[in-house]
Short mmCIF file of C-alpha atoms in Angstrom, two decimals:
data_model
loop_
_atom_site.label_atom_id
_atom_site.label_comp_id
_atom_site.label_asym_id
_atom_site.label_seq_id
_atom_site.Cartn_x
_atom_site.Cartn_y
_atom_site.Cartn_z
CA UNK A 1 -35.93 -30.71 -27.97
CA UNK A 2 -35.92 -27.01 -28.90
CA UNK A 3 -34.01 -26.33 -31.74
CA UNK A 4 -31.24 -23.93 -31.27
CA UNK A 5 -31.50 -20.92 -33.54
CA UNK A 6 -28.58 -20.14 -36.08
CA UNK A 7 -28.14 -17.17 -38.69
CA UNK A 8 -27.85 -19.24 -41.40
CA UNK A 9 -27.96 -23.15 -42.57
CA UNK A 10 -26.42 -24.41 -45.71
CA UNK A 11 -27.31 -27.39 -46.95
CA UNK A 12 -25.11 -29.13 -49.89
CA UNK A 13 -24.41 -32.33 -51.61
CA UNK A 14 -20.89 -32.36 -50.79
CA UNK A 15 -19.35 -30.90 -48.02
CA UNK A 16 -15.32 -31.27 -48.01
CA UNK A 17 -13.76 -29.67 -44.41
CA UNK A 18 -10.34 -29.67 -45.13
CA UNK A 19 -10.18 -31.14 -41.88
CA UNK A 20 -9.99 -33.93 -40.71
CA UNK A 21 -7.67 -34.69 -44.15
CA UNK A 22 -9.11 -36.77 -47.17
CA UNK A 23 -12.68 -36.01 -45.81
CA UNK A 24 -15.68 -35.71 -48.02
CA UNK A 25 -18.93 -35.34 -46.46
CA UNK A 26 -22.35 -36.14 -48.32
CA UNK A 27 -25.57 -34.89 -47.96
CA UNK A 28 -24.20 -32.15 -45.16
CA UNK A 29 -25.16 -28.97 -44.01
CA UNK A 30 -23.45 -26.06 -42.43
CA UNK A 31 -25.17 -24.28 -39.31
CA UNK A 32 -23.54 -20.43 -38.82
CA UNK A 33 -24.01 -18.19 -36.25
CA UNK A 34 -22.64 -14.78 -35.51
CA UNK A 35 -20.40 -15.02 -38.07
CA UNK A 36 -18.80 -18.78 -36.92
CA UNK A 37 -19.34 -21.97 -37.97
CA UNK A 38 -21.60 -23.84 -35.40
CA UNK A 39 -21.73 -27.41 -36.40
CA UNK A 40 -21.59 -29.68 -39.85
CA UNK A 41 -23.96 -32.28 -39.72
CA UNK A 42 -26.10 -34.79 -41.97
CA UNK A 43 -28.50 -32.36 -43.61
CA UNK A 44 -31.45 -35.00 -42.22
CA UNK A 45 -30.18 -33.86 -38.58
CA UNK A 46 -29.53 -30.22 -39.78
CA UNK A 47 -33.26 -29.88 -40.54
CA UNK A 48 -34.20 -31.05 -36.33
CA UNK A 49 -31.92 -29.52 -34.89
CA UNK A 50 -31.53 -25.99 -36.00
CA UNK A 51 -34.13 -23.03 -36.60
CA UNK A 52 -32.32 -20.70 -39.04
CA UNK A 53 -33.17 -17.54 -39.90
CA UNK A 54 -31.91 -18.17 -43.84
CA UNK A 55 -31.22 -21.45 -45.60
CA UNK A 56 -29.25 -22.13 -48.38
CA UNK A 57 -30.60 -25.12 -50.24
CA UNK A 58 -27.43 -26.25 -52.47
CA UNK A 59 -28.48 -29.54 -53.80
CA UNK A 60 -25.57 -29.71 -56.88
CA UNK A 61 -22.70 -27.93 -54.91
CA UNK A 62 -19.13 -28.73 -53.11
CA UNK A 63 -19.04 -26.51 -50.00
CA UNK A 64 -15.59 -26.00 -49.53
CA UNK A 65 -13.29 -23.22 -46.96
CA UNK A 66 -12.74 -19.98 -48.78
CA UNK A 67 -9.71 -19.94 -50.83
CA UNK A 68 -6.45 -18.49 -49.53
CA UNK A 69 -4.36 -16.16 -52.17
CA UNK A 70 -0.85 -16.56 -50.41
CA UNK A 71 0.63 -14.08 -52.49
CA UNK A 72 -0.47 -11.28 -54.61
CA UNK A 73 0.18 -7.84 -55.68
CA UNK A 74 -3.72 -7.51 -56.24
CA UNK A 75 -3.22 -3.33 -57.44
CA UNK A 76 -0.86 -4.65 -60.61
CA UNK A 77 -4.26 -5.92 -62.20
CA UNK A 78 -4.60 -2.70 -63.53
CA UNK A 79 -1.38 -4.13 -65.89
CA UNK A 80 -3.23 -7.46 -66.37
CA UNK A 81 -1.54 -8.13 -70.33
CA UNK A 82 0.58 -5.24 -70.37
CA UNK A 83 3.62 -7.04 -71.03
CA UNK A 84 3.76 -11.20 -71.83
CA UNK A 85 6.16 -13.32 -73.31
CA UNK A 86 9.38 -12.16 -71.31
CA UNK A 87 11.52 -13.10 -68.70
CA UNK A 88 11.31 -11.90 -64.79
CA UNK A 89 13.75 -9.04 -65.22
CA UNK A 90 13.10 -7.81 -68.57
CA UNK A 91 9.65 -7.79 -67.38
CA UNK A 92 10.22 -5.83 -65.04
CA UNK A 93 12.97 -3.41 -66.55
CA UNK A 94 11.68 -2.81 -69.59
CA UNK A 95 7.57 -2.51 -68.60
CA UNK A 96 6.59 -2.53 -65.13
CA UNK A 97 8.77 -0.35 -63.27
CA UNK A 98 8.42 2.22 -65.54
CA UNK A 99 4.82 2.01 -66.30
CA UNK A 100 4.59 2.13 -61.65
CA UNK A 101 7.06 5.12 -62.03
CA UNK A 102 4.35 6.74 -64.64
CA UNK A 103 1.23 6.03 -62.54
CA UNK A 104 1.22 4.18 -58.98
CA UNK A 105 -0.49 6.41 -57.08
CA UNK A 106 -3.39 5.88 -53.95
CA UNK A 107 -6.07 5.59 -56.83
CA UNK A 108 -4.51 2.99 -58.68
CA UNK A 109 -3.88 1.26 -55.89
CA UNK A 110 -7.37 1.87 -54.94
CA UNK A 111 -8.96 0.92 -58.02
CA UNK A 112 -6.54 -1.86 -58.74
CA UNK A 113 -7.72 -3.58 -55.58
CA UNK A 114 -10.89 -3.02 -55.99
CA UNK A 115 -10.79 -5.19 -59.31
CA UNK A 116 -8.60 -7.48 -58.15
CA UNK A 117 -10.58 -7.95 -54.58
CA UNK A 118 -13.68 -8.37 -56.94
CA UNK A 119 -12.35 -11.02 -59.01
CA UNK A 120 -10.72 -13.10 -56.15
CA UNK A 121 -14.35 -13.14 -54.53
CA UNK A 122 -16.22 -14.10 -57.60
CA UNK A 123 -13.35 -16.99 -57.82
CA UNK A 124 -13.97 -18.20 -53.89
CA UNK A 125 -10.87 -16.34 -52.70
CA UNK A 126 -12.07 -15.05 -49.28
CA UNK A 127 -8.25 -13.88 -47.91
CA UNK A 128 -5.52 -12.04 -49.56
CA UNK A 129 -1.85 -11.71 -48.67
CA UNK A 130 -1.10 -8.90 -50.85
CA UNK A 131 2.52 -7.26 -51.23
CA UNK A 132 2.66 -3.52 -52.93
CA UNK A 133 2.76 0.67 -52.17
CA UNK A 134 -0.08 2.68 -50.32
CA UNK A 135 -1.56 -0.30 -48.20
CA UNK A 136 -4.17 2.21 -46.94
CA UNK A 137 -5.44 2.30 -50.35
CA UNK A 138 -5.76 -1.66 -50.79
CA UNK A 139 -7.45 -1.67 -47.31
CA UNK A 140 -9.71 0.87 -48.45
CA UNK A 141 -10.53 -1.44 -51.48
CA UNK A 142 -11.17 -4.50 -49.30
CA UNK A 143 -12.98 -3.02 -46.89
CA UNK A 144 -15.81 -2.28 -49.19
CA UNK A 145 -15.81 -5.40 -50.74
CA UNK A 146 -15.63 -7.24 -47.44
CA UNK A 147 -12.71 -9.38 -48.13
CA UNK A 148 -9.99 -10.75 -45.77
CA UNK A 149 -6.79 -9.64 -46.29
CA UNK A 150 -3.02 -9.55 -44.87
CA UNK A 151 -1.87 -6.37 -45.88
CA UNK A 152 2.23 -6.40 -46.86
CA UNK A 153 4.30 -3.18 -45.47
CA UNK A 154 6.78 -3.42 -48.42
CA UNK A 155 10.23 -2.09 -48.03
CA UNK A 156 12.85 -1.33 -50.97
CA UNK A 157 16.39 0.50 -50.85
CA UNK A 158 15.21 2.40 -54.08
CA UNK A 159 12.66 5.27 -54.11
CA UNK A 160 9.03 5.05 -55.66
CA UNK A 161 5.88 7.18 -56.16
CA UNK A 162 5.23 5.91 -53.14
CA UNK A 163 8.35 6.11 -50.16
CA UNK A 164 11.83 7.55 -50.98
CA UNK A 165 13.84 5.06 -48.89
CA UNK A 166 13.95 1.83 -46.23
CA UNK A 167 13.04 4.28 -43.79
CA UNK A 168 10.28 6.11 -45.76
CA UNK A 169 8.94 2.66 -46.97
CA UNK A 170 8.64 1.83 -43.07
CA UNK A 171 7.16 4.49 -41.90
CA UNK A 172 4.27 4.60 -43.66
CA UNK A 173 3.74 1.41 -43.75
CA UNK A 174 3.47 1.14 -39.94
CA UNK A 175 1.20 3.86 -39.99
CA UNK A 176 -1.43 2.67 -42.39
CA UNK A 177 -0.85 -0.55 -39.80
CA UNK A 178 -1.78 1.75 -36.75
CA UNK A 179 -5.02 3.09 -38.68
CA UNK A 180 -6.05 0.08 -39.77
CA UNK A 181 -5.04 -2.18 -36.16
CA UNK A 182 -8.94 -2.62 -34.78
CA UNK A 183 -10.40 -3.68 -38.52
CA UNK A 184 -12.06 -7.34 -37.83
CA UNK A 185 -10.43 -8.31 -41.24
CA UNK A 186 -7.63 -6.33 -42.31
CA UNK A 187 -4.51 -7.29 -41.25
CA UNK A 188 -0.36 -6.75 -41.65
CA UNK A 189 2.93 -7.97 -42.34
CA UNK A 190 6.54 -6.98 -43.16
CA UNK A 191 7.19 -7.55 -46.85
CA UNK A 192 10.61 -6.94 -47.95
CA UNK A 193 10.24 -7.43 -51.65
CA UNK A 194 13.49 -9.35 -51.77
CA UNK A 195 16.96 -9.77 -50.70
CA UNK A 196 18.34 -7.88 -54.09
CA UNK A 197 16.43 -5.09 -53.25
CA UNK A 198 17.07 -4.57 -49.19
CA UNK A 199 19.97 -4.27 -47.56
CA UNK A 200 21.33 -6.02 -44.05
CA UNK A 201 20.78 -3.45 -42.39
CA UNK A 202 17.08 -2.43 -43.44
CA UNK A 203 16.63 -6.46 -42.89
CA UNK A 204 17.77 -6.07 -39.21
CA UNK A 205 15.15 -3.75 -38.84
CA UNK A 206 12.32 -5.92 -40.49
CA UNK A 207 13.02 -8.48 -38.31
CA UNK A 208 12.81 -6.58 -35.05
CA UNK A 209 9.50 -5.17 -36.16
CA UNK A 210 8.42 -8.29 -36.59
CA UNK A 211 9.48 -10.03 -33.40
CA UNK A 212 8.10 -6.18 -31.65
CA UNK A 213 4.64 -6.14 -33.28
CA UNK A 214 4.22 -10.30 -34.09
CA UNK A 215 3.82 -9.77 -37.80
CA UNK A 216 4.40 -12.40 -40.59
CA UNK A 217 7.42 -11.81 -42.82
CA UNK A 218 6.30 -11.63 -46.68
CA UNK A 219 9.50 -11.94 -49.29
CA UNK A 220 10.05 -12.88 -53.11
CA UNK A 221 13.07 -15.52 -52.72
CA UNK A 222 15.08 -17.62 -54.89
CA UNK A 223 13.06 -17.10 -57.29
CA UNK A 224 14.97 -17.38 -60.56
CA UNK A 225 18.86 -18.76 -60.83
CA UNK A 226 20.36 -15.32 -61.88
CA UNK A 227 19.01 -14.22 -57.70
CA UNK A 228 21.40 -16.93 -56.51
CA UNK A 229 24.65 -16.31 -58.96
CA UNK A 230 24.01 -12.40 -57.94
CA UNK A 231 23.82 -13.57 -54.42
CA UNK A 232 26.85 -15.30 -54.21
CA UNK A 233 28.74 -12.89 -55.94
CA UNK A 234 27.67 -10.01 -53.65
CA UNK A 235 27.17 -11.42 -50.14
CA UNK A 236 29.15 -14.68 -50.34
CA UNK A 237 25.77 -16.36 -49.43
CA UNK A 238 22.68 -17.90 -51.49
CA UNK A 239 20.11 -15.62 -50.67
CA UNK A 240 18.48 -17.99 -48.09
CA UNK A 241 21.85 -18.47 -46.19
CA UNK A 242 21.87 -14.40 -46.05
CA UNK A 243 18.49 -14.05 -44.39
CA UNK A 244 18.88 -17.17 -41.79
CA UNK A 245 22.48 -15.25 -40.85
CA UNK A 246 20.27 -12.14 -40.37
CA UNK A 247 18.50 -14.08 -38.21
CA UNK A 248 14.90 -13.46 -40.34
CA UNK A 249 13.93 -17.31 -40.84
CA UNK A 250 11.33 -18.65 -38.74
CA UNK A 251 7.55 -19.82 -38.65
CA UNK A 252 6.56 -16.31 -39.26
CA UNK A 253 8.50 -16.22 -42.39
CA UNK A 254 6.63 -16.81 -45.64
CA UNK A 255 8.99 -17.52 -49.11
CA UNK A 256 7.63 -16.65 -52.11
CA UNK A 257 8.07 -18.70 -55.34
CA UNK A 258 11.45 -20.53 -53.92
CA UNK A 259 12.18 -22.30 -56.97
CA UNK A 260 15.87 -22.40 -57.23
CA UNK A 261 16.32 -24.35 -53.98
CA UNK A 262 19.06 -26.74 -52.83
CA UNK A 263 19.56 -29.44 -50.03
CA UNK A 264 21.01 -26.78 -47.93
CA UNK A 265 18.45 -24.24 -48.56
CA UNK A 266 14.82 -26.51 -47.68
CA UNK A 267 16.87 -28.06 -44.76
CA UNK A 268 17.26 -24.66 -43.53
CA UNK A 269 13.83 -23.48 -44.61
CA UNK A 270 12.44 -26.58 -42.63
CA UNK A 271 14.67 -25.94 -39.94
CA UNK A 272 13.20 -22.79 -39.32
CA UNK A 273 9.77 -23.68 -39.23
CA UNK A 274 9.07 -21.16 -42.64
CA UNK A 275 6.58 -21.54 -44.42
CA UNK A 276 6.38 -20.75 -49.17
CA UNK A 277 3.68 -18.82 -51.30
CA UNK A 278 3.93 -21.50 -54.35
CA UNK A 279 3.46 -19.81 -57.33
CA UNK A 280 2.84 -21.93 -60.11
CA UNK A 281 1.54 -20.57 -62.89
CA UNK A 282 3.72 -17.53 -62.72
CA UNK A 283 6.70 -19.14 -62.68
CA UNK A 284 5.97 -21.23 -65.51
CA UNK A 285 5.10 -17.97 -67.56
CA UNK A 286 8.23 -15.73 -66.77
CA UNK A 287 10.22 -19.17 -67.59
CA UNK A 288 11.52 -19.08 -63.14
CA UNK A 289 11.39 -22.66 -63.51
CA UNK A 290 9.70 -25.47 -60.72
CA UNK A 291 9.68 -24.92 -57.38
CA UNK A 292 10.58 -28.62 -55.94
CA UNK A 293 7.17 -28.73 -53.98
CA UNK A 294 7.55 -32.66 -53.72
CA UNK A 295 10.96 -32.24 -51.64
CA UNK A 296 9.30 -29.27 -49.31
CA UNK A 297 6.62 -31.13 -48.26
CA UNK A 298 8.59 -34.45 -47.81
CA UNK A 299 10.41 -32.43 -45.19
CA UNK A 300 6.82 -31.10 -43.58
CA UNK A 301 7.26 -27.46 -44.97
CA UNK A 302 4.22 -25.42 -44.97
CA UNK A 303 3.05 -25.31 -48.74
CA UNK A 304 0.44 -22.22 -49.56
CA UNK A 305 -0.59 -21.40 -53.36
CA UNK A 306 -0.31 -18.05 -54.49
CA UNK A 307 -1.79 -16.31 -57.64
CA UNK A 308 1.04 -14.00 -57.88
CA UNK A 309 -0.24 -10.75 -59.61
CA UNK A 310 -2.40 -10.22 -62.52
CA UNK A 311 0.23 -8.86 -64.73
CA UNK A 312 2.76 -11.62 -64.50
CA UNK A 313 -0.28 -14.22 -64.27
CA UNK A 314 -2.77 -12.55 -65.98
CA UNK A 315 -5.75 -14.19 -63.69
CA UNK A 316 -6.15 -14.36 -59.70
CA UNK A 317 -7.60 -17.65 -59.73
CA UNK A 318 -6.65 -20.26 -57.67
CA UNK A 319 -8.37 -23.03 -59.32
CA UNK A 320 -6.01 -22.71 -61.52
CA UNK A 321 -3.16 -22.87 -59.51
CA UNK A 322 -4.42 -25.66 -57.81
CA UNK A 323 -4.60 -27.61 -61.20
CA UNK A 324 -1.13 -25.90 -62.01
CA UNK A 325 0.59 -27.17 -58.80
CA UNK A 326 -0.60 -30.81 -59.32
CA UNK A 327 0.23 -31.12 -62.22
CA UNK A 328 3.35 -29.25 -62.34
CA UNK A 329 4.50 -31.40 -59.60
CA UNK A 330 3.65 -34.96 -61.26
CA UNK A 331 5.93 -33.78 -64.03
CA UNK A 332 8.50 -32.63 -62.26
CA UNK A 333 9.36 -35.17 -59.83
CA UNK A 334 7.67 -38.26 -62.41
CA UNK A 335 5.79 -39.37 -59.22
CA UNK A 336 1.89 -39.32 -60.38
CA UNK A 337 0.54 -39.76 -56.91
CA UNK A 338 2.84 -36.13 -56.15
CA UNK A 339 0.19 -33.57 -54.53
CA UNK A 340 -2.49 -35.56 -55.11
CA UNK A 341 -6.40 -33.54 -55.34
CA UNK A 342 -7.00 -33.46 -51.92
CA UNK A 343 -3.30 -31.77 -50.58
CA UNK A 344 -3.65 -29.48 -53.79
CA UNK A 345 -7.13 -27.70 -52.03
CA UNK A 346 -5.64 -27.99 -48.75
CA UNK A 347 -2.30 -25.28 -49.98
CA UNK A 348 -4.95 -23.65 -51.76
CA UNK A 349 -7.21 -23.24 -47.75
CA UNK A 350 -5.47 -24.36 -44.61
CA UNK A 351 -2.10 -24.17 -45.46
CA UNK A 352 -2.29 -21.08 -46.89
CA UNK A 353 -3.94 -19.90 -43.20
CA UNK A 354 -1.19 -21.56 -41.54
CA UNK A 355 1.39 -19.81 -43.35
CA UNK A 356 -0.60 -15.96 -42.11
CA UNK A 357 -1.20 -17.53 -38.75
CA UNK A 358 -4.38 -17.58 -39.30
CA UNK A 359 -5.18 -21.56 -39.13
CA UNK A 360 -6.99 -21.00 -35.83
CA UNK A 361 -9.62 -18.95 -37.83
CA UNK A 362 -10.01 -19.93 -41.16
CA UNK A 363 -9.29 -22.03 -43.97
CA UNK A 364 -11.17 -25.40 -42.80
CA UNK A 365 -14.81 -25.75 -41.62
CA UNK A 366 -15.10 -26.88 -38.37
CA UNK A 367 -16.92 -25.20 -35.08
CA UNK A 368 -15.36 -22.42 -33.84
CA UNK A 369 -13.81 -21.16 -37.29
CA UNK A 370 -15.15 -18.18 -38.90
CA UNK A 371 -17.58 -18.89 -41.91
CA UNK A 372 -15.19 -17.98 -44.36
CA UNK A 373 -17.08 -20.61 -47.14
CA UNK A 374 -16.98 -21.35 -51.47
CA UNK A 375 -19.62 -23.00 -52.88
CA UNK A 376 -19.19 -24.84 -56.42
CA UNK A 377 -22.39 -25.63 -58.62
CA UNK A 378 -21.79 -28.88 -60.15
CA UNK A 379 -24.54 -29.68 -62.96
CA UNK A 380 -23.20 -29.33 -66.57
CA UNK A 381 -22.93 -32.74 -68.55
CA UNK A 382 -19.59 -31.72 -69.22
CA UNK A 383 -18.68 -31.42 -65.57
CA UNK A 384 -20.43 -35.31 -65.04
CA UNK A 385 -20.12 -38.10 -64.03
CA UNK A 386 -18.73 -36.81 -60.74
CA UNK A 387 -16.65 -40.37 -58.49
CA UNK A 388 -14.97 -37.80 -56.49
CA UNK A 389 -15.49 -34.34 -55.89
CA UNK A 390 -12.19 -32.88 -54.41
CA UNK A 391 -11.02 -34.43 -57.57
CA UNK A 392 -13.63 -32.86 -59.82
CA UNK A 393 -12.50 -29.28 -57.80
CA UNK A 394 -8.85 -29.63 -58.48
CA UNK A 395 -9.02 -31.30 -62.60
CA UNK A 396 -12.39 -30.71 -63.50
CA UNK A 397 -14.60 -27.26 -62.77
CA UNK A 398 -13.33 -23.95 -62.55
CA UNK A 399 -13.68 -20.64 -60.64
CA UNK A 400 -16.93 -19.82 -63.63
CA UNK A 401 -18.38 -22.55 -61.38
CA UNK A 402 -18.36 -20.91 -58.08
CA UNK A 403 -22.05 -19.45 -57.32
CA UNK A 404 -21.62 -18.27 -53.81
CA UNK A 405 -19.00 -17.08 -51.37
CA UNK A 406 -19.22 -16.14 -47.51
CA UNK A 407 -16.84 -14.30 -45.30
CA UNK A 408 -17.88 -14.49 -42.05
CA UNK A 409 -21.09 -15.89 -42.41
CA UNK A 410 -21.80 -12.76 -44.31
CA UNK A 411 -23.30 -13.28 -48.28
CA UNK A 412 -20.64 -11.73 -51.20
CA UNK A 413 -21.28 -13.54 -54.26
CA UNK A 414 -24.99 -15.14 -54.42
CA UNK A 415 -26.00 -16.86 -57.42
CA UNK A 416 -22.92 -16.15 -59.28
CA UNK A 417 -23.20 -12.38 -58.46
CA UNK A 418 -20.80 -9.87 -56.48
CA UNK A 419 -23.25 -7.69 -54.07
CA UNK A 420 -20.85 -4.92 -52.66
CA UNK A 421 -20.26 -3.25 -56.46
CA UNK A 422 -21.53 -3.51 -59.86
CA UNK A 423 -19.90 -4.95 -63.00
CA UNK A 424 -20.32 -1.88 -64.91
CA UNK A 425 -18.44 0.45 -62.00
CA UNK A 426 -15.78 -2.22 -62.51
CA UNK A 427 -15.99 -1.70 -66.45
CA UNK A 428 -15.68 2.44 -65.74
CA UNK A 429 -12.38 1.74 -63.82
CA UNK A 430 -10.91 -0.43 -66.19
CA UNK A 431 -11.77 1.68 -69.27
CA UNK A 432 -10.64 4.78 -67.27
CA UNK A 433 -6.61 3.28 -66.44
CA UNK A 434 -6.48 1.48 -70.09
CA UNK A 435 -7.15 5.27 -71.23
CA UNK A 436 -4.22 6.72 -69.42
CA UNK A 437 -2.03 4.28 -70.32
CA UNK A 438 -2.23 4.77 -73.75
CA UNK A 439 -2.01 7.92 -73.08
#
C-alpha cells in the first residue's frame, strides 16, 4: 500500500485526546495535514502508513489539545504586580482604573497582547477569549504571534480612553469585528463587562447583536457578594435573575467567575444552556471566594478555566489553574474524587471550546479538528515515576515543561522556544511601560 502523504507526524509516548473521556493513548502518533488532524494511531502503524514531510520524534512527552484561556484581559499584563494584596474593588478603585485612565491606549493594548499572547503560547495556550478596549490592537498582537483568539467587544455605561459611552463602546467594537470578519483565527463576541456597569437598556442591545451576528456573550457575574447585595438593592433582582429577565441567558452566554451562586441562580444558568469562565486562582487572590464548580457540573453546566488577567493573577498559566480548580474544589465541597485530573484538562481544552462554540474545531484531537496541539517533556527525576500522566499534567509538571506548541499544524514554540518574536523585543516592551509608569 502507498502511504498517504501528511505535513507533519508526531510521534509521542503519551497521547491523551480529550476525547473519547478518561483516554490515554501510549506509544501514539499524530498524522497532520493542511492544518487538520488526519488520524492518531500506534506510532508502529504511524511509521507504514504515512510519508510525512516533517516528524516530530517526542519519545518523553504528553501530547495533549492546546489549552483554552476562557477568560482574560491579556493587555492588563502590562500591570502584572502593580497592585496585590487587596480586594476586587479597592483593586480596582484605588489602582487600575486610574493607572487605564493614565495610559490605555492602542499601544498598550498592542504591546500588552503581545506579551501576554507570548506567554500563553510558551504555556500551551493556543486560544484566547480576551475581554478589554481597542480589540483591533489585541488582534494585531495575535495575529503576529499566530494565536487563536475570541476577541470581546466590551461595553460600559462610563467613558474610557477608549469609547465615551454604550453606544461609542459598540460601535467600534463592531467595526474592528467587520475588519477583522475573514481572519482564519480571530474571532468576536459581545462582552458586557458586567451587570453593575451596563444598563437594561444597553443589555437589550447586546443581546440583539448577538442573536443578529451569532456571537458568544462574554460577562464578569456574581462574582463577589457585595455584586448581589448591590443587585438587589438596585434592580430588585440577583444579578443573574436581571439578565435571564433581559432575556440574555442562553448557550451562547459565557459567566465569568460566578462564585456567589444560589439554587436559583445554577438552575437557571443550567436552564439556559450557559456556559462559566472558572477562575480560580483569581478569585482566591482578590479574596471573591469559591465558585461551587462541584454543584455546576452536577447539573451538566459547561465548566471552562480561565486565567483571568495578569494583574489580578499575576501569571496566564493554565496549569495552574488546572491544579487550582482541583484542588480548590476537593476542599470546598470535602469530596476528594471532586474534578478529578482528567475533567480538570478537559475545562482547561474542550470545555473551554464548547463554551466559544468552537468544540467542532478544537480543543480535542481527533480527525477533522484543527491541529491546535501542547506537547509536555516529561524527563526530570523530580517529575518521575510517572503511573498516570493526565495526573502527572494536572499535580505534577508545569507550563516550564511545555517544549512545543502547534496551532494549526503550524510550529510556535519548538524546543521550548517562541519563533514569531524574540525574548529580548519582549524585554524592550516591558522595560519601556515599567518606565512610564513610574513616570
Amino acid at each position: 500500500m502507498t502511504p498517504i502523504e501528511v505535513d507533519l507526524l508526531i510521534e509521542a509516548r503519551w497521547v491523551i485526546p480529550v476525547e473519547p473521556d478518561n483516554t490515554t493513548l501510549e506509544h501514539h502518533s499524530v498524522a497532520i495535514r493542511d492544518g487538520k488532524i488526519v488520524e492518531v494511531l500506534p506510532t508502529s502503524d504511524a511509521r507504514t502508513r504515512f510519508s510525512a514531510r516533517e516528524t516530530a520524534q517526542l519519545p518523553n512527552h504528553i501530547l495533549i489539545p492546546g489549552l483554552v484561556n476562557l477568560h482574560c484581559h491579556a493587555a492588563m499584563t502590562l500591570m502584572r504586580g502593580l497592585a496585590d494584596d487587596l480586594p476586587l474593588m479597592r483593586w480596582l478603585q484605588e489602582a487600575i482604573w486610574p493607572t487605564e485612565a493614565r495610559h490605555v491606549s492602542p499601544a498598550f493594548v498592542r504591546d500588552g497582547s503581545l506579551l501576554a499572547g507570548a506567554e500563553m503560547l510558551r504555556g500551551g495556550i493556543t486560544t484566547c477569549n480576551d475581554m478589554y478596549f481597542f480589540p483591533e490592537a489585541t488582534a494585531e498582537a495575535f495575529d503576529r504571534l499566530g494565536l487563536r483568539a475570541v476577541l470581546g467587544i466590551t461595553v460600559l455605561e462610563f467613558p474610557s480612553q477608549y469609547a465615551a459611552d454604550a453606544d461609542d463602546y459598540l460601535h467600534k467594537g463592531l467595526a474592528a469585528h467587520d475588519a477583522w470578519r475573514d481572519h482564519p483565527y480571530i474571532r468576536f463576541a459581545l462582552a458586557p463587562h458586567a451587570p453593575y456597569t451596563v444598563s437594561n437598556r444597553t443589555f437589550e442591545r447586546v443581546g440583539a447583536l448577538a442573536d443578529e451576528l451569532d456571537l458568544p456573550i462574554h460577562i464578569h457575574v456574581h462574582e463577589t457578594a457585595t455584586e448581589i447585595s448591590d443587585s438587589l438593592r438596585e434592580h430588585g433582582q440577583r444579578p443573574i435573575a436581571r439578565l435571564d429577565a433581559l432575556g440574555l441567558l442562553g448557550p451562547n452566554l459565557i459567566g465569568v467567575h460566578a462564585v456567589h451562586l444560589d439554587n436559583e441562580d445554577i438552575q437557571r444558568l443550567a436552564l439556559h444552556g450557559c456556559a462559566v469562565a472558572h477562575c480560580p486562582t483569581s478569585n482566591m487572590k482578590l479574596a471573591s471566594g469559591a465558585a461551587p464548580i462541584p454543584a455546576l457540573l452536577e447539573r451538566g453546566i459547561t465548566v471552562g478555566l480561565g486565567s483571568d488577567g495578569a494583574a489580578s493573577n499575576n501569571r496566564l498559566d493554565l496549569f495552574r489553574e488546572m491544579h487550582q480548580a482541583s484542588l480548590l474544589a476537593k476542599l470546598s465541597s470535602s469530596d476528594a474524587s471532586s474534578v478529578p485530573a482528567h475533567h480538570a484538562l478537559h475545562m482547561a481544552t474542550l470545555a473551554g471550546a464548547r463554551a466559544l462554540g468552537l468544540d467542532a474545531q478544537i480543543g480535542s484531537l481527533l480527525p477533522g479538528k484543527a491541529a491546535d496541539i501542547c506537547a509536555i517533556q516529561m524527563d526530570e527525576a523530580d517529575e518521575l515515576p510517572c503511573f498516570d500522566p493526565v495526573s502527572h499534567l494536572v499535580y505534577v509538571l508545569g507550563r516550564r515543561s511545555v517544549s512545543d506548541v502547534w496551532v494549526a499544524g503550524e510550529a510556535r514554540v519548538a524546543g521550548g522556544k517562541l519563533l514569531q518574536i524574540t525574548n529580548t523585543e519582549l524585554l524592550s516592551t516591558v522595560r519601556l511601560w515599567q518606565n512610564k509608569f513610574r513616570q
